[in-house]
């Protein structure tokens, strides 16, 4: 059953139920939208904090690399690794090298120890006492053997994996860089040793622990083998954190919601720029991101339930107090619809429905009187409209004849001064024909008569300009016995002469043609090779031709745009909006005017 066929009270009931459903849906939607927005902002905040930590670690690693590069490129250190004389090596270079390493270690807080090794296995180092003598252990030699034999490590520096001291249980990682002899000795451009820097993990640990995340959040610095270098969670420090490896690495940069150890968490990852494959990973519990949402959530739920109950109570009173009077009003209206003369609607209430019933009764009282008045008014409006159209039409017509007569008299005056009586006689004769034609009372004339008027006008122009212009009339013979509004082509021909051809130094060409188009309408075309119309002026003319009816009439009646606008308005008044005048022109190429009227 269509809703429109249901009773009003049922429709209102459906509307109220639908509104409650929509409101409830919106309540859930806004709640989860706000929930997700809060979570997203919290993630963005965490992302910024992690980014700051990453930048600090990258800055520290960069300082380590810079300090190490300074060391491996130092002339004394390179001579230390290539010297064969132990005495010279110890006393000439050793003291300087130790001082340089001590300075590097004291200057850079991320450096705990530095060792210089040559290819013969000799070494010199500077190390914090608390770190022990790890550099002289077999475990250290075995650990670094893999990097010495690695071609990538030989070419450039690299951060190592974790080395766990078997004696003390301490964990270390290093930055190792090759020493390439560049002082021009026997071993020029060869690797003569390597520099190993022990990184201060306690400094990195401070950075991680001081990161301002949620209370139970975890932050990890992982190397390329996913070993935890430092973390604010002591349980995972030094262990391979496998739970992170199960998360999609490609989406970790922007944060991924996943489940780890049965808890919903947001996992984010930031790669280090200074250590290839190293990254910072944060794990933030979701519930801690939305802790501040609990009060808002409870308030929104209470408010939603209150609004829904209010809507239900409002719906009940609305149905009870509105639909009953309306249903009675509908029943009475059906009786009136059956033309039950003398019947009036019963006013059942004093509210808007009662006012409506009273107004309907007043309307019924006036209907018979209004019926006769409407008929008489329509007749008077129709007659008034006809009179208005005729007045507008007469005003348009009266503008053309004086305009043309004025131009023709100027032409006769000019010819009379320059030539003799013969030319004036010919012009006067042609003018007489045009004038007699223009004052004919018939609005519609034969197209042949309009063509004869144009020929008479062309005769005047030929005498006036001494046959300067070549003029041609080519109208389909089928058109000659058809009808057209009077004086619609002559003003256009006159414009072509006075505004186009007259301004040309050399002769020009004027052509008037007519044919029936594919739709059966009559089309006239007046083309000249005159000066043409500027683009701005042409756009202004087109704008006036495309005006609404009232604007076109205003421009016609106030004496402006007598030429094309006058003809365009006359055709529109006679035949409608499908007909009229169009114009195209280009500077230096001439102008073409198209006139379209129906087949009469």
XYZ file of C-alpha atoms in Angstrom:
600
model
C 0.000 0.000 0.000
C 1.315 3.440 -0.883
C 1.923 5.814 2.001
C -0.092 8.534 0.246
C -3.203 6.325 0.458
C -2.885 5.732 4.191
C -4.827 7.671 6.758
C -3.270 10.838 8.084
C -2.822 9.499 11.605
C -1.026 6.460 10.229
C 1.218 8.672 8.109
C 2.043 10.855 11.110
C 2.749 7.755 13.182
C 5.115 6.479 10.510
C 6.826 9.884 10.362
C 7.374 9.895 14.128
C 8.697 6.341 14.126
C 10.940 7.126 11.191
C 12.200 10.276 12.956
C 13.021 8.268 16.082
C 14.924 5.724 13.994
C 16.794 8.464 12.138
C 17.636 10.261 15.383
C 18.846 7.054 17.001
C 20.982 6.271 13.962
C 22.425 9.776 13.973
C 23.101 9.493 17.707
C 25.155 6.339 17.146
C 26.808 7.846 14.087
C 27.883 11.030 15.854
C 29.039 9.071 18.876
C 31.286 6.777 16.854
C 32.413 9.681 14.654
C 33.444 11.620 17.736
C 34.996 8.478 19.148
C 37.043 7.916 15.988
C 37.952 11.602 15.781
C 39.215 11.584 19.363
C 41.178 8.430 18.684
C 42.607 9.885 15.499
C 43.705 13.063 17.244
C 45.278 11.034 20.006
C 47.116 8.960 17.411
C 48.319 12.132 15.702
C 49.530 13.442 19.037
C 51.356 10.185 19.705
C 52.784 10.344 16.210
C 54.206 13.806 16.887
C 55.755 12.676 20.188
C 57.296 9.634 18.495
C 58.565 11.801 15.648
C 60.305 14.066 18.149
C 61.935 11.049 19.775
C 62.978 9.730 16.355
C 64.538 13.071 15.457
C 66.497 13.101 18.718
C 67.785 9.563 18.165
C 68.628 10.375 14.540
C 70.447 13.480 15.725
C 72.464 11.402 18.200
C 73.271 8.779 15.573
C 74.284 11.513 13.170
C 76.665 12.943 15.797
C 78.159 9.471 16.204
C 78.680 9.124 12.448
C 80.197 12.601 12.158
C 82.551 11.996 15.088
C 83.571 8.599 13.702
C 84.206 10.043 10.229
C 86.396 12.710 11.764
C 88.378 9.983 13.488
C 88.824 7.640 10.513
C 89.876 10.563 8.294
C 92.409 11.841 10.819
C 95.999 11.658 9.563
C 97.431 10.497 12.879
C 94.920 7.665 13.195
C 95.625 6.516 9.631
C 99.392 6.591 10.380
C 98.704 4.666 13.590
C 97.091 1.822 11.588
C 99.930 1.714 8.995
C 103.027 2.257 11.190
C 105.405 -0.751 11.355
C 107.603 0.661 14.102
C 105.958 -0.153 17.432
C 107.932 2.510 19.262
C 106.936 5.195 16.831
C 103.404 3.865 16.769
C 103.039 4.033 20.541
C 104.830 7.255 21.364
C 104.358 9.336 18.198
C 100.787 8.428 17.380
C 99.314 6.520 20.295
C 99.160 9.415 22.759
C 97.461 11.663 20.199
C 94.981 8.979 19.208
C 94.021 8.309 22.835
C 93.550 12.019 23.494
C 91.397 12.351 20.391
C 89.218 9.387 21.436
C 88.891 10.740 24.987
C 87.822 14.076 23.562
C 85.258 12.447 21.280
C 83.845 10.407 24.153
C 83.613 13.398 26.487
C 82.202 15.658 23.813
C 79.497 13.244 22.571
C 77.232 11.872 25.323
C 76.043 9.086 22.997
C 79.548 7.585 22.865
C 80.565 5.194 25.674
C 83.743 3.875 24.103
C 85.933 4.031 21.004
C 88.419 1.456 19.669
C 90.798 1.690 16.696
C 91.787 -1.682 15.142
C 94.343 -2.225 12.373
C 94.617 -5.154 10.003
C 97.298 -6.823 12.167
C 94.917 -7.115 15.095
C 96.479 -4.276 17.056
C 94.108 -1.902 18.772
C 93.870 1.150 20.960
C 90.745 2.263 22.776
C 89.039 4.609 25.196
C 86.248 3.138 27.311
C 84.145 4.083 30.315
C 85.317 2.070 33.320
C 81.791 0.967 34.163
C 81.481 -0.814 30.805
C 84.258 -3.303 31.461
C 86.962 -4.490 29.107
C 84.711 -5.892 26.394
C 87.057 -4.829 23.568
C 89.659 -7.466 24.530
C 87.280 -10.420 24.731
C 87.148 -13.205 22.158
C 83.445 -12.645 21.943
C 84.078 -9.106 20.665
C 86.475 -10.349 17.950
C 84.035 -12.989 16.825
C 81.171 -10.484 16.793
C 83.016 -7.967 14.602
C 84.445 -10.549 12.238
C 81.138 -10.687 10.362
C 81.257 -6.923 9.757
C 84.916 -6.879 8.662
C 84.129 -9.534 6.057
C 80.952 -7.737 4.907
C 81.641 -5.753 1.731
C 78.895 -3.220 2.533
C 80.358 -2.565 5.979
C 83.852 -2.182 4.492
C 82.675 0.561 2.138
C 80.784 2.658 4.705
C 79.886 2.771 8.361
C 77.035 0.757 9.851
C 75.269 0.216 13.164
C 75.647 -3.329 14.476
C 73.315 -5.794 16.112
C 73.295 -6.388 19.859
C 76.385 -7.949 21.500
C 75.583 -9.522 24.868
C 78.534 -9.946 27.222
C 78.604 -13.574 28.380
C 80.330 -12.645 31.617
C 78.315 -9.649 32.802
C 75.129 -10.084 30.793
C 75.418 -6.471 29.573
C 74.189 -5.602 26.106
C 76.033 -3.367 23.649
C 75.732 -2.204 20.089
C 78.310 -0.318 18.048
C 78.845 1.913 15.082
C 81.686 0.523 12.936
C 83.384 2.437 10.115
C 86.391 1.440 7.923
C 89.673 3.358 8.033
C 90.811 4.060 4.439
C 94.384 5.328 4.083
C 94.308 8.679 2.237
C 97.638 10.271 3.160
C 99.440 8.925 0.099
C 101.450 6.120 1.629
C 102.068 2.542 0.489
C 98.535 1.540 1.416
C 96.863 4.499 -0.308
C 93.091 3.960 -0.794
C 93.254 0.642 1.037
C 91.433 -0.316 4.194
C 93.999 -0.330 6.982
C 91.649 -0.886 9.885
C 88.333 0.115 11.358
C 86.939 2.303 14.089
C 84.345 0.876 16.475
C 82.176 3.191 18.607
C 80.215 1.792 21.545
C 76.854 3.592 21.680
C 75.551 4.771 25.044
C 72.306 2.780 25.405
C 71.513 4.484 28.733
C 71.253 7.811 26.905
C 68.868 6.271 24.383
C 66.934 4.671 27.232
C 66.420 8.114 28.792
C 65.008 9.449 25.539
C 62.535 6.585 25.315
C 61.478 6.702 28.953
C 60.952 10.476 28.874
C 58.597 10.273 25.918
C 55.209 11.672 27.025
C 52.741 8.970 25.921
C 49.824 7.339 27.784
C 50.609 5.590 31.115
C 50.673 2.034 29.760
C 52.109 2.789 26.342
C 55.250 1.002 25.161
C 57.988 2.482 23.001
C 60.717 0.382 21.359
C 63.856 1.101 19.369
C 64.383 -1.868 17.044
C 67.396 -2.612 14.867
C 67.303 -4.205 11.423
C 66.992 -7.690 13.007
C 63.984 -6.540 15.079
C 66.009 -6.731 18.289
C 64.841 -4.318 20.957
C 67.730 -1.929 21.606
C 65.966 0.172 24.250
C 62.419 0.302 25.558
C 60.348 1.796 28.370
C 59.029 -1.731 28.934
C 61.781 -3.655 30.698
C 60.152 -7.023 30.016
C 60.804 -6.858 26.291
C 64.217 -5.194 26.371
C 66.777 -7.290 24.549
C 64.155 -9.772 23.301
C 62.946 -10.283 19.776
C 59.550 -8.581 19.762
C 57.607 -11.023 17.574
C 54.148 -9.534 18.095
C 55.137 -6.455 16.106
C 56.270 -8.568 13.169
C 52.710 -9.873 12.679
C 51.387 -6.373 11.899
C 51.260 -5.078 8.322
C 54.498 -3.082 8.041
C 53.289 -1.031 5.088
C 50.565 0.719 7.098
C 52.397 1.138 10.414
C 53.563 4.660 9.562
C 50.054 6.121 9.993
C 49.069 3.780 12.798
C 47.286 0.432 12.728
C 44.682 -0.810 15.178
C 45.382 -4.443 16.102
C 45.208 -6.922 18.949
C 48.319 -7.855 20.900
C 48.145 -10.162 23.903
C 44.353 -9.882 23.881
C 44.316 -6.066 24.025
C 43.274 -3.571 21.336
C 46.219 -1.294 20.646
C 47.401 1.274 18.106
C 50.785 0.336 16.632
C 52.883 3.023 14.892
C 56.317 2.880 13.334
C 58.909 5.531 12.431
C 62.053 4.553 10.535
C 65.400 6.101 11.429
C 67.141 8.038 8.706
C 70.652 7.528 10.035
C 70.415 3.742 10.548
C 69.083 1.656 7.687
C 66.409 -0.794 8.802
C 66.199 0.658 12.318
C 62.886 2.028 13.556
C 60.910 3.251 16.531
C 57.690 1.358 17.304
C 55.001 2.545 19.720
C 52.159 0.464 21.168
C 49.342 2.537 22.704
C 46.282 0.881 24.328
C 43.091 2.061 22.607
C 41.132 2.454 25.830
C 43.688 4.953 27.122
C 43.180 7.120 24.034
C 39.469 7.476 24.749
C 39.430 7.712 28.555
C 38.205 11.317 28.368
C 35.292 10.148 26.230
C 33.484 8.277 29.021
C 31.693 11.302 30.488
C 30.692 12.568 27.060
C 29.526 9.087 26.093
C 27.307 8.784 29.164
C 25.881 12.261 28.709
C 25.096 11.623 25.028
C 23.355 8.338 25.846
C 21.207 9.952 28.552
C 20.380 12.902 26.295
C 19.485 10.568 23.415
C 17.156 8.462 25.556
C 15.495 11.619 26.913
C 14.921 13.031 23.447
C 13.493 9.754 22.150
C 11.026 9.566 25.084
C 10.060 13.211 24.525
C 9.438 12.523 20.843
C 7.222 9.552 21.693
C 5.116 11.599 24.158
C 4.924 14.481 21.703
C 3.816 12.111 18.971
C 0.972 10.765 21.083
C -0.442 14.223 21.868
C 0.077 15.327 18.287
C -1.885 12.400 16.933
C -4.695 12.810 19.463
C -5.164 16.582 19.135
C -4.564 17.045 15.438
C -5.769 14.066 13.485
C -9.309 13.957 14.927
C -10.245 17.520 13.903
C -8.523 17.020 10.574
C -10.428 13.795 9.871
C -13.727 15.586 10.615
C -12.656 18.407 8.312
C -11.935 15.897 5.551
C -15.366 14.284 5.930
C -17.126 17.659 5.651
C -15.013 18.617 2.635
C -16.174 15.470 0.842
C -19.770 16.635 1.217
C -18.876 20.039 -0.186
C -17.103 18.288 -3.047
C -20.399 16.606 -3.938
C -21.891 20.100 -4.433
C -24.112 19.847 -1.406
C -25.470 23.377 -1.654
C -25.993 25.115 1.664
C -23.763 22.696 3.602
C -21.047 24.206 5.746
C -18.116 22.689 7.656
C -18.622 22.165 11.375
C -16.098 24.125 13.427
C -14.889 21.568 16.005
C -12.028 23.500 17.644
C -10.635 26.986 18.125
C -7.071 26.225 17.014
C -5.645 26.473 13.516
C -7.884 23.639 12.302
C -10.936 25.587 13.487
C -9.682 28.728 11.763
C -9.175 26.682 8.620
C -12.761 25.392 8.804
C -14.098 28.915 9.259
C -12.043 30.179 6.279
C -13.260 27.310 4.102
C -16.879 28.239 4.915
C -16.150 31.839 3.932
C -14.556 30.611 0.739
C -17.595 28.514 -0.148
C -19.828 31.556 0.389
C -17.840 33.509 -2.201
C -17.296 30.789 -4.779
C -20.404 31.477 -6.897
C -19.711 35.208 -6.999
C -16.044 34.589 -7.810
C -16.890 32.246 -10.704
C -18.719 34.945 -12.625
C -16.169 37.608 -11.714
C -13.275 35.431 -12.921
C -14.917 34.918 -16.313
C -15.516 38.650 -16.787
C -11.990 39.469 -15.621
C -10.405 37.037 -18.085
C -12.307 38.640 -20.974
C -11.201 42.124 -19.939
C -7.579 40.990 -19.506
C -7.587 39.415 -22.953
C -8.925 42.587 -24.577
C -6.446 44.692 -22.620
C -3.554 42.501 -23.744
C -4.612 42.806 -27.379
C -4.774 46.576 -27.069
C -1.356 46.673 -25.459
C 0.200 44.520 -28.200
C -1.366 46.743 -30.889
C -0.076 49.888 -29.190
C 3.429 48.451 -28.909
C 3.324 47.325 -32.514
C 2.175 50.755 -33.742
C 4.926 52.427 -31.734
C 7.545 50.158 -33.315
C 6.184 50.772 -36.804
C 6.146 54.549 -36.359
C 9.901 54.580 -35.635
C 11.003 53.195 -38.989
C 9.290 55.518 -41.503
C 10.609 58.856 -40.132
C 14.024 57.303 -39.701
C 14.221 56.238 -43.329
C 12.632 59.447 -44.611
C 15.215 61.485 -42.716
C 18.145 59.602 -44.280
C 16.631 59.794 -47.775
C 16.085 63.548 -47.562
C 19.754 63.973 -46.543
C 20.715 61.895 -49.577
C 18.586 64.081 -51.901
C 20.139 67.226 -50.451
C 23.678 65.925 -50.994
C 22.957 64.842 -54.571
C 21.203 68.136 -55.403
C 24.316 70.070 -54.375
C 26.744 67.910 -56.297
C 24.767 66.862 -59.403
C 22.011 68.080 -61.710
C 18.270 67.687 -61.961
C 18.278 64.232 -63.668
C 19.745 62.456 -60.701
C 17.416 64.276 -58.318
C 14.448 63.255 -60.431
C 15.488 59.596 -60.355
C 16.048 59.686 -56.631
C 12.756 61.464 -56.044
C 10.913 58.864 -58.134
C 12.503 56.001 -56.214
C 11.835 57.750 -52.952
C 8.194 58.215 -53.879
C 7.836 54.469 -54.490
C 9.460 53.660 -51.130
C 7.361 56.180 -49.240
C 4.099 55.012 -50.799
C 5.049 51.463 -49.927
C 5.967 52.356 -46.341
C 2.641 54.079 -45.576
C 0.518 51.150 -46.716
C -1.908 50.121 -43.990
C -1.319 46.409 -44.467
C 1.175 44.980 -42.012
C 1.804 41.863 -44.093
C 2.774 42.455 -47.742
C 4.034 40.285 -50.573
C 7.735 39.541 -50.458
C 7.853 40.793 -54.055
C 6.735 44.245 -52.827
C 9.479 44.263 -50.188
C 12.041 43.348 -52.884
C 10.814 46.185 -55.143
C 11.253 48.611 -52.230
C 14.844 47.411 -51.795
C 15.516 47.812 -55.544
C 14.226 51.400 -55.409
C 16.492 52.070 -52.449
C 19.473 50.506 -54.249
C 18.750 52.789 -57.241
C 19.088 55.795 -54.930
C 22.334 54.443 -53.472
C 23.803 53.735 -56.915
C 23.227 57.372 -57.953
C 24.458 58.732 -54.627
C 27.753 56.792 -54.690
C 28.245 56.709 -58.501
C 27.947 52.939 -58.704
C 30.792 52.572 -56.219
C 29.210 49.419 -54.751
C 28.229 46.163 -56.404
C 24.715 45.233 -55.201
C 22.849 42.028 -55.943
C 19.427 40.597 -55.079
C 19.037 36.816 -55.283
C 15.704 35.674 -53.880
C 14.087 32.317 -54.637
C 11.161 32.887 -57.001
C 8.976 30.712 -54.763
C 9.155 33.391 -52.109
C 7.815 36.293 -54.188
C 4.163 35.390 -53.705
C 4.572 34.708 -49.996
C 4.019 37.367 -47.348
C 6.312 39.193 -44.967
C 6.038 42.050 -42.452
C 6.501 45.383 -44.196
C 9.850 47.214 -44.107
C 11.980 44.533 -42.427
C 14.735 44.288 -45.087
C 15.160 47.898 -46.240
C 16.490 49.194 -42.869
C 19.038 46.345 -42.793
C 20.214 47.168 -46.334
C 20.447 50.814 -45.291
C 22.620 49.873 -42.251
C 24.920 47.826 -44.528
C 25.452 50.874 -46.769
C 25.839 53.626 -44.190
C 27.657 51.696 -41.453
C 29.615 49.244 -43.566
C 30.254 50.042 -47.238
C 30.263 53.861 -47.007
C 33.339 53.781 -44.750
C 35.387 51.734 -47.210
C 37.908 53.538 -49.400
C 37.488 51.050 -52.255
C 34.235 49.604 -53.588
C 32.294 46.958 -51.786
C 29.728 44.235 -52.321
C 26.157 43.995 -51.007
C 24.020 40.913 -51.480
C 20.403 40.245 -50.496
C 19.297 36.603 -50.690
C 16.264 34.598 -49.604
C 15.354 30.915 -49.383
C 13.270 28.373 -47.485
C 15.223 26.421 -44.872
C 14.888 22.752 -43.854
C 12.119 23.589 -41.361
C 10.023 25.349 -44.000
C 10.714 28.844 -42.627
C 11.646 31.838 -44.794
C 15.184 33.101 -44.306
C 16.612 36.365 -45.674
C 20.328 37.138 -45.590
C 21.838 40.598 -46.065
C 25.642 40.419 -46.442
C 28.203 43.143 -47.117
C 31.977 43.341 -47.392
C 32.151 46.586 -45.445
C 34.159 47.717 -42.458
C 32.559 45.296 -40.012
C 31.667 45.746 -36.339
C 34.071 45.748 -33.407
C 33.815 42.757 -31.052
C 32.589 44.765 -28.042
C 29.964 46.597 -30.073
C 28.844 43.322 -31.690
C 28.431 41.683 -28.270
C 26.363 44.693 -27.139
C 24.059 44.380 -30.165
C 23.626 40.633 -29.599
C 22.874 41.240 -25.921
C 20.104 43.694 -26.839
C 18.636 41.211 -29.316
C 18.608 38.457 -26.668
C 16.869 40.571 -24.000
C 13.594 39.505 -22.428
C 10.405 40.797 -24.042
C 9.845 43.648 -21.556
C 13.425 44.909 -21.913
C 13.257 44.733 -25.714
C 10.048 46.784 -25.688
C 11.599 49.347 -23.349
C 14.593 49.817 -25.679
C 12.275 50.093 -28.684
C 9.828 52.553 -27.172
C 12.452 54.920 -25.745
C 13.851 55.559 -29.231
C 17.098 53.598 -28.920
C 18.365 50.908 -31.310
C 15.759 51.752 -33.947
C 17.300 49.524 -36.644
C 17.879 45.864 -35.853
C 16.135 45.969 -32.438
C 12.988 47.446 -34.012
C 12.808 44.770 -36.710
C 13.637 42.017 -34.193
C 10.863 43.155 -31.818
C 8.274 43.422 -34.600
C 8.963 39.874 -35.753
C 8.859 38.568 -32.158
C 5.513 40.293 -31.554
C 4.002 38.887 -34.735
C 5.389 35.348 -34.807
C 6.834 34.483 -31.373
C 10.249 33.726 -29.883
C 11.219 31.215 -32.558
C 11.807 33.970 -35.119
C 13.740 37.220 -35.354
C 17.113 38.672 -36.337
C 20.666 37.382 -35.907
C 23.931 39.184 -36.728
C 27.551 38.168 -37.282
C 30.461 40.457 -38.163
C 34.259 40.686 -38.269
C 36.403 43.796 -38.548
C 37.667 44.143 -42.125
C 35.519 41.285 -43.474
C 32.000 42.677 -43.324
C 28.665 41.934 -41.711
C 25.902 39.376 -42.256
C 22.346 39.779 -40.924
C 19.938 36.804 -40.955
C 16.162 37.426 -40.782
C 13.880 34.454 -40.078
C 10.056 34.508 -40.445
C 7.478 31.737 -40.845
C 6.171 30.556 -44.196
C 3.030 32.590 -44.895
